[in-house]
Amino acid sequence: MNWRFLRALVAGLLLAAAAVMAPAAAGAATPTRVMALGDSITGSPGCWRALLWKHLQETGHTDVDFVGTLPPQGCGFTYDGENEGHGGFLATGIARDNQLPGWLSATHPDIILMHLGTNDVWSNIPASTILDAYTTLLGQMRAANPATKLVVAKIIPMNPANCAACGQRVVDLNNAIPGWAQAHSTAASPITVVDQWTGFDPATDTGDGVHPNDTTGIQKLESRWYPALVAALGTDTPTATGLHVDGTRILEANGSPFVLRGVNHAYVWYPGQNRAFADIKSFGANTVRVVLGSGQRWGPTPAAEVTGVIGQCKQNRLICVLEVHDTTGYGEQSGAATLDQAAGYWISVADALKGQENYVVINLGNEPFGNDQQVSATWTSATSNAIKRLRAAGLQHLLMADAPMWGQDWQNIMRDNAPAVFSADPQHNTVFSIHMYGVYDTAAEVNAYFDAFRTAGLPLVVGEFGNMHTDGNPDEDTIMAQAQARGLGYLGWSWSGNSSDVAYLDMTNNFDPASLTAWGERFLNGANGIRQTSKEATSYGGGQADTQAPSVPGTPAVSGVTSSGATLSWTASTDNVAVTGYDVLRAPGASGGTFAVVGSTATTSYTDSGLTASSTYRYQVRARDAAGNTSAGSGVATATTSPGGGSGACKVAYASSNWGGGNGFTANVTITNTGTSAVTGWTLGFTFAGGQQVTLPGWGATFAQSGGAVTAENLSWNGTLAPNASTGIGFNGTFTGTNPAPSGFTLNGSTCSIG
């Protein structure tokens, strides 16, 4: 539970590079040969490759040989560094000049890690042309080795000083890569997509807006490559016991999906309130998160009491999430325990836990770091080491890892490093827990965090949240609605017994289930609440596995067609449990061609980008639920993009004024439709070159920012612009140094005039 205001501190960086000699390839009788293919991001010096090789060695994957015609460069330690990272090369140039076959014949790779296209984007080559080059290169790979496994990256974002449009071009390419991969992947030669874009910030993870820096940049790349490469290696992972992770889902031992719906109970402070278990169950909860003590600040809760708590959970048909609270706010809270001390506690009560894998989740430690940014930066290593200790002690349970910074991860440390922690678990059986209080006071912030984990393919639950807090007003409606739509677990804080300053978070008055507070009524009985959405675990005889597919969604309606994109919207599907999202499929041409997935969304709309001008595409949509059931495809909609070239039929006027002692500003933007037909649905795009940051939420539009790239999407009341009509939007922001205006603007992908 976070009872503190947020306060930011300066982060420390973790890693420094130095020169080193390249070693011989890692030794095994028949090692798997891995080629890293790309440009300077891969090769100059490409120290993410060194970190990747080291990570493989440390986790027992010693039968890997990195191959390439280029030698390694210095990265501070000895590593196997041959590669094909050719600085300045374009994917289109490599394909045009037929360079790849020679590299393949010299190295004979089994697996290829490809991060390629940055220089093509910089050269303003369309995404479709880059993908054509990908197709040529893939054919050459398969000609050399029909069983080639290709791991292709959504490339990292870029924001160079001399290419304001590059940020959006990267987005266009990345949006098209998953559909290309699905269309070309085969059982004999599979293609896997790795998302290197999400969570990578050119402002903090590069030194020049393009190349990963030697600290956070290379670490983020490595953390995404590692699990994908391990999967491609086909190394057996020990089978998880009981509750376990499957992609973004939690499954029971019998394979039934399980979505946590429950309440936090402060057992360690109120050990006599055992009636709470039955009372929580009476509202339909399927889970209770139980506060224990590891001995540094409370307890320790002895093994006999742990056995009793588990017994109470099982008696009341509840899944038991056990957490130790002593770690809360470590680095800022006096006397807080380390995650290593928490791991020691779990090992000390292991006999009470073993054999309960169907019923117990071990939450490593509550909110294990405070707001000290330097200390919180150790979250990745501390969490990984705690997981390894528990696994070495024979604990095979589903583990839950809380976020740092009082659980709210407001610096995205967990979000960006979760892949590395997941990979460090030998069982690959860890779920991540975000606590959503004042940091998550808008729908945009809630959805962005949920989206990041869905994109990364990692499991997430909301381990704590409330309906108000001293550090801001959480958007509990969005948290609950989106968790339900996406099949994510949530656990509300808390049943009763909070101190007077946060008593508003009690769900009951004095532990009395007949006396609900406003928060208790909302959480337990309200929309998307416990009564409406909780399903009992099948291990207690709850409902059978869901095998019913959602209904077919409506035929998409097409709007906002430009030379490079189109927006689709459709009527929602229904399901016996809940629709969790939609897949959007696209086929080229007015007829023929194969439909392939080009994107997914939790809503009933989707904007496709990276299309070719003056081209026809067909779309259909299918729905899916939390159990993985998918509907049949919808009816087919057709879209024909407009001709490209020149400025679009739009004009943008931008004006800003500085305030706040020189580091704050207010920007007002006027968008005018200069065309002859109405614009229905719009997204404005522009890039800040001076490191400016938008202070959300702004007005007149829904703003979002990644690095220097900013987008503004219309609201319901100003989404239609008639010819010659204008609308005004704006925002506050911050800057350091100078505050230059954006050099260009796009509306629905088309360049606008300025004035």
PDB file of N, CA and C in Angstrom, residues 358-394:
ATOM      1  N   ASN A 358      -1.405 -25.441  -6.409  1.00  0.00           N
ATOM      2  CA  ASN A 358      -2.700 -25.197  -7.056  1.00  0.00           C
ATOM      3  C   ASN A 358      -3.471 -24.061  -6.406  1.00  0.00           C
ATOM      4  N   TYR A 359      -3.084 -23.693  -5.181  1.00  0.00           N
ATOM      5  CA  TYR A 359      -3.903 -22.789  -4.380  1.00  0.00           C
ATOM      6  C   TYR A 359      -3.177 -21.523  -3.931  1.00  0.00           C
ATOM      7  N   VAL A 360      -1.848 -21.480  -4.058  1.00  0.00           N
ATOM      8  CA  VAL A 360      -1.058 -20.399  -3.470  1.00  0.00           C
ATOM      9  C   VAL A 360      -0.192 -19.721  -4.531  1.00  0.00           C
ATOM     10  N   VAL A 361      -0.218 -18.393  -4.511  1.00  0.00           N
ATOM     11  CA  VAL A 361       0.703 -17.564  -5.282  1.00  0.00           C
ATOM     12  C   VAL A 361       1.613 -16.856  -4.278  1.00  0.00           C
ATOM     13  N   ILE A 362       2.914 -16.879  -4.517  1.00  0.00           N
ATOM     14  CA  ILE A 362       3.863 -16.209  -3.629  1.00  0.00           C
ATOM     15  C   ILE A 362       4.197 -14.838  -4.198  1.00  0.00           C
ATOM     16  N   ASN A 363       3.756 -13.798  -3.509  1.00  0.00           N
ATOM     17  CA  ASN A 363       4.057 -12.410  -3.863  1.00  0.00           C
ATOM     18  C   ASN A 363       5.366 -12.038  -3.148  1.00  0.00           C
ATOM     19  N   LEU A 364       6.448 -11.893  -3.886  1.00  0.00           N
ATOM     20  CA  LEU A 364       7.793 -11.815  -3.306  1.00  0.00           C
ATOM     21  C   LEU A 364       7.897 -10.797  -2.179  1.00  0.00           C
ATOM     22  N   GLY A 365       7.364  -9.601  -2.389  1.00  0.00           N
ATOM     23  CA  GLY A 365       7.442  -8.562  -1.373  1.00  0.00           C
ATOM     24  C   GLY A 365       6.627  -7.370  -1.808  1.00  0.00           C
ATOM     25  N   ASN A 366       5.902  -6.770  -0.879  1.00  0.00           N
ATOM     26  CA  ASN A 366       5.036  -5.643  -1.223  1.00  0.00           C
ATOM     27  C   ASN A 366       5.850  -4.393  -1.536  1.00  0.00           C
ATOM     28  N   GLU A 367       5.535  -3.751  -2.664  1.00  0.00           N
ATOM     29  CA  GLU A 367       6.109  -2.456  -3.047  1.00  0.00           C
ATOM     30  C   GLU A 367       7.570  -2.348  -2.611  1.00  0.00           C
ATOM     31  N   PRO A 368       8.439  -3.148  -3.223  1.00  0.00           N
ATOM     32  CA  PRO A 368       9.748  -3.400  -2.630  1.00  0.00           C
ATOM     33  C   PRO A 368      10.746  -2.246  -2.686  1.00  0.00           C
ATOM     34  N   PHE A 369      10.389  -1.127  -3.295  1.00  0.00           N
ATOM     35  CA  PHE A 369      11.269   0.038  -3.305  1.00  0.00           C
ATOM     36  C   PHE A 369      10.423   1.294  -3.210  1.00  0.00           C
ATOM     37  N   GLY A 370      10.987   2.334  -2.575  1.00  0.00           N
ATOM     38  CA  GLY A 370      10.326   3.626  -2.531  1.00  0.00           C
ATOM     39  C   GLY A 370      10.670   4.446  -3.757  1.00  0.00           C
ATOM     40  N   ASN A 371      10.665   5.767  -3.596  1.00  0.00           N
ATOM     41  CA  ASN A 371      10.866   6.661  -4.734  1.00  0.00           C
ATOM     42  C   ASN A 371      12.324   7.045  -4.972  1.00  0.00           C
ATOM     43  N   ASP A 372      13.245   6.494  -4.191  1.00  0.00           N
ATOM     44  CA  ASP A 372      14.659   6.760  -4.439  1.00  0.00           C
ATOM     45  C   ASP A 372      15.026   6.096  -5.769  1.00  0.00           C
ATOM     46  N   GLN A 373      15.262   6.922  -6.778  1.00  0.00           N
ATOM     47  CA  GLN A 373      15.426   6.403  -8.125  1.00  0.00           C
ATOM     48  C   GLN A 373      16.670   5.543  -8.269  1.00  0.00           C
ATOM     49  N   GLN A 374      17.728   5.904  -7.531  1.00  0.00           N
ATOM     50  CA  GLN A 374      18.961   5.135  -7.624  1.00  0.00           C
ATOM     51  C   GLN A 374      18.765   3.742  -7.032  1.00  0.00           C
ATOM     52  N   VAL A 375      18.066   3.665  -5.914  1.00  0.00           N
ATOM     53  CA  VAL A 375      17.812   2.365  -5.296  1.00  0.00           C
ATOM     54  C   VAL A 375      16.827   1.567  -6.138  1.00  0.00           C
ATOM     55  N   SER A 376      15.783   2.223  -6.624  1.00  0.00           N
ATOM     56  CA  SER A 376      14.785   1.523  -7.434  1.00  0.00           C
ATOM     57  C   SER A 376      15.388   0.965  -8.716  1.00  0.00           C
ATOM     58  N   ALA A 377      16.465   1.558  -9.184  1.00  0.00           N
ATOM     59  CA  ALA A 377      17.117   1.062 -10.396  1.00  0.00           C
ATOM     60  C   ALA A 377      17.654  -0.350 -10.223  1.00  0.00           C
ATOM     61  N   THR A 378      17.780  -0.819  -8.963  1.00  0.00           N
ATOM     62  CA  THR A 378      18.260  -2.183  -8.718  1.00  0.00           C
ATOM     63  C   THR A 378      17.114  -3.188  -8.703  1.00  0.00           C
ATOM     64  N   TRP A 379      15.896  -2.746  -9.025  1.00  0.00           N
ATOM     65  CA  TRP A 379      14.732  -3.641  -8.982  1.00  0.00           C
ATOM     66  C   TRP A 379      14.952  -4.891  -9.822  1.00  0.00           C
ATOM     67  N   THR A 380      15.506  -4.749 -11.007  1.00  0.00           N
ATOM     68  CA  THR A 380      15.648  -5.884 -11.919  1.00  0.00           C
ATOM     69  C   THR A 380      16.528  -6.966 -11.318  1.00  0.00           C
ATOM     70  N   SER A 381      17.710  -6.583 -10.844  1.00  0.00           N
ATOM     71  CA  SER A 381      18.626  -7.583 -10.292  1.00  0.00           C
ATOM     72  C   SER A 381      18.103  -8.148  -8.979  1.00  0.00           C
ATOM     73  N   ALA A 382      17.534  -7.283  -8.120  1.00  0.00           N
ATOM     74  CA  ALA A 382      17.036  -7.759  -6.822  1.00  0.00           C
ATOM     75  C   ALA A 382      15.881  -8.730  -7.000  1.00  0.00           C
ATOM     76  N   THR A 383      14.968  -8.417  -7.900  1.00  0.00           N
ATOM     77  CA  THR A 383      13.824  -9.302  -8.132  1.00  0.00           C
ATOM     78  C   THR A 383      14.278 -10.602  -8.771  1.00  0.00           C
ATOM     79  N   SER A 384      15.166 -10.519  -9.757  1.00  0.00           N
ATOM     80  CA  SER A 384      15.673 -11.734 -10.410  1.00  0.00           C
ATOM     81  C   SER A 384      16.375 -12.645  -9.416  1.00  0.00           C
ATOM     82  N   ASN A 385      17.190 -12.063  -8.556  1.00  0.00           N
ATOM     83  CA  ASN A 385      17.925 -12.877  -7.585  1.00  0.00           C
ATOM     84  C   ASN A 385      16.994 -13.526  -6.575  1.00  0.00           C
ATOM     85  N   ALA A 386      15.954 -12.806  -6.146  1.00  0.00           N
ATOM     86  CA  ALA A 386      14.985 -13.400  -5.209  1.00  0.00           C
ATOM     87  C   ALA A 386      14.270 -14.572  -5.855  1.00  0.00           C
ATOM     88  N   ILE A 387      13.884 -14.424  -7.108  1.00  0.00           N
ATOM     89  CA  ILE A 387      13.216 -15.519  -7.823  1.00  0.00           C
ATOM     90  C   ILE A 387      14.135 -16.732  -7.912  1.00  0.00           C
ATOM     91  N   LYS A 388      15.390 -16.496  -8.264  1.00  0.00           N
ATOM     92  CA  LYS A 388      16.334 -17.618  -8.393  1.00  0.00           C
ATOM     93  C   LYS A 388      16.520 -18.342  -7.061  1.00  0.00           C
ATOM     94  N   ARG A 389      16.549 -17.590  -5.954  1.00  0.00           N
ATOM     95  CA  ARG A 389      16.700 -18.226  -4.640  1.00  0.00           C
ATOM     96  C   ARG A 389      15.509 -19.126  -4.326  1.00  0.00           C
ATOM     97  N   LEU A 390      14.306 -18.655  -4.609  1.00  0.00           N
ATOM     98  CA  LEU A 390      13.120 -19.469  -4.338  1.00  0.00           C
ATOM     99  C   LEU A 390      13.101 -20.719  -5.204  1.00  0.00           C
ATOM    100  N   ARG A 391      13.459 -20.581  -6.469  1.00  0.00           N
ATOM    101  CA  ARG A 391      13.473 -21.756  -7.346  1.00  0.00           C
ATOM    102  C   ARG A 391      14.534 -22.761  -6.891  1.00  0.00           C
ATOM    103  N   ALA A 392      15.691 -22.254  -6.483  1.00  0.00           N
ATOM    104  CA  ALA A 392      16.746 -23.150  -6.011  1.00  0.00           C
ATOM    105  C   ALA A 392      16.325 -23.895  -4.749  1.00  0.00           C
ATOM    106  N   ALA A 393      15.413 -23.287  -3.965  1.00  0.00           N
ATOM    107  CA  ALA A 393      14.923 -23.924  -2.744  1.00  0.00           C
ATOM    108  C   ALA A 393      13.766 -24.873  -3.016  1.00  0.00           C
ATOM    109  N   GLY A 394      13.397 -25.038  -4.284  1.00  0.00           N
ATOM    110  CA  GLY A 394      12.366 -26.004  -4.635  1.00  0.00           C
ATOM    111  C   GLY A 394      10.955 -25.473  -4.629  1.00  0.00           C
TER     112      GLY A 394
END
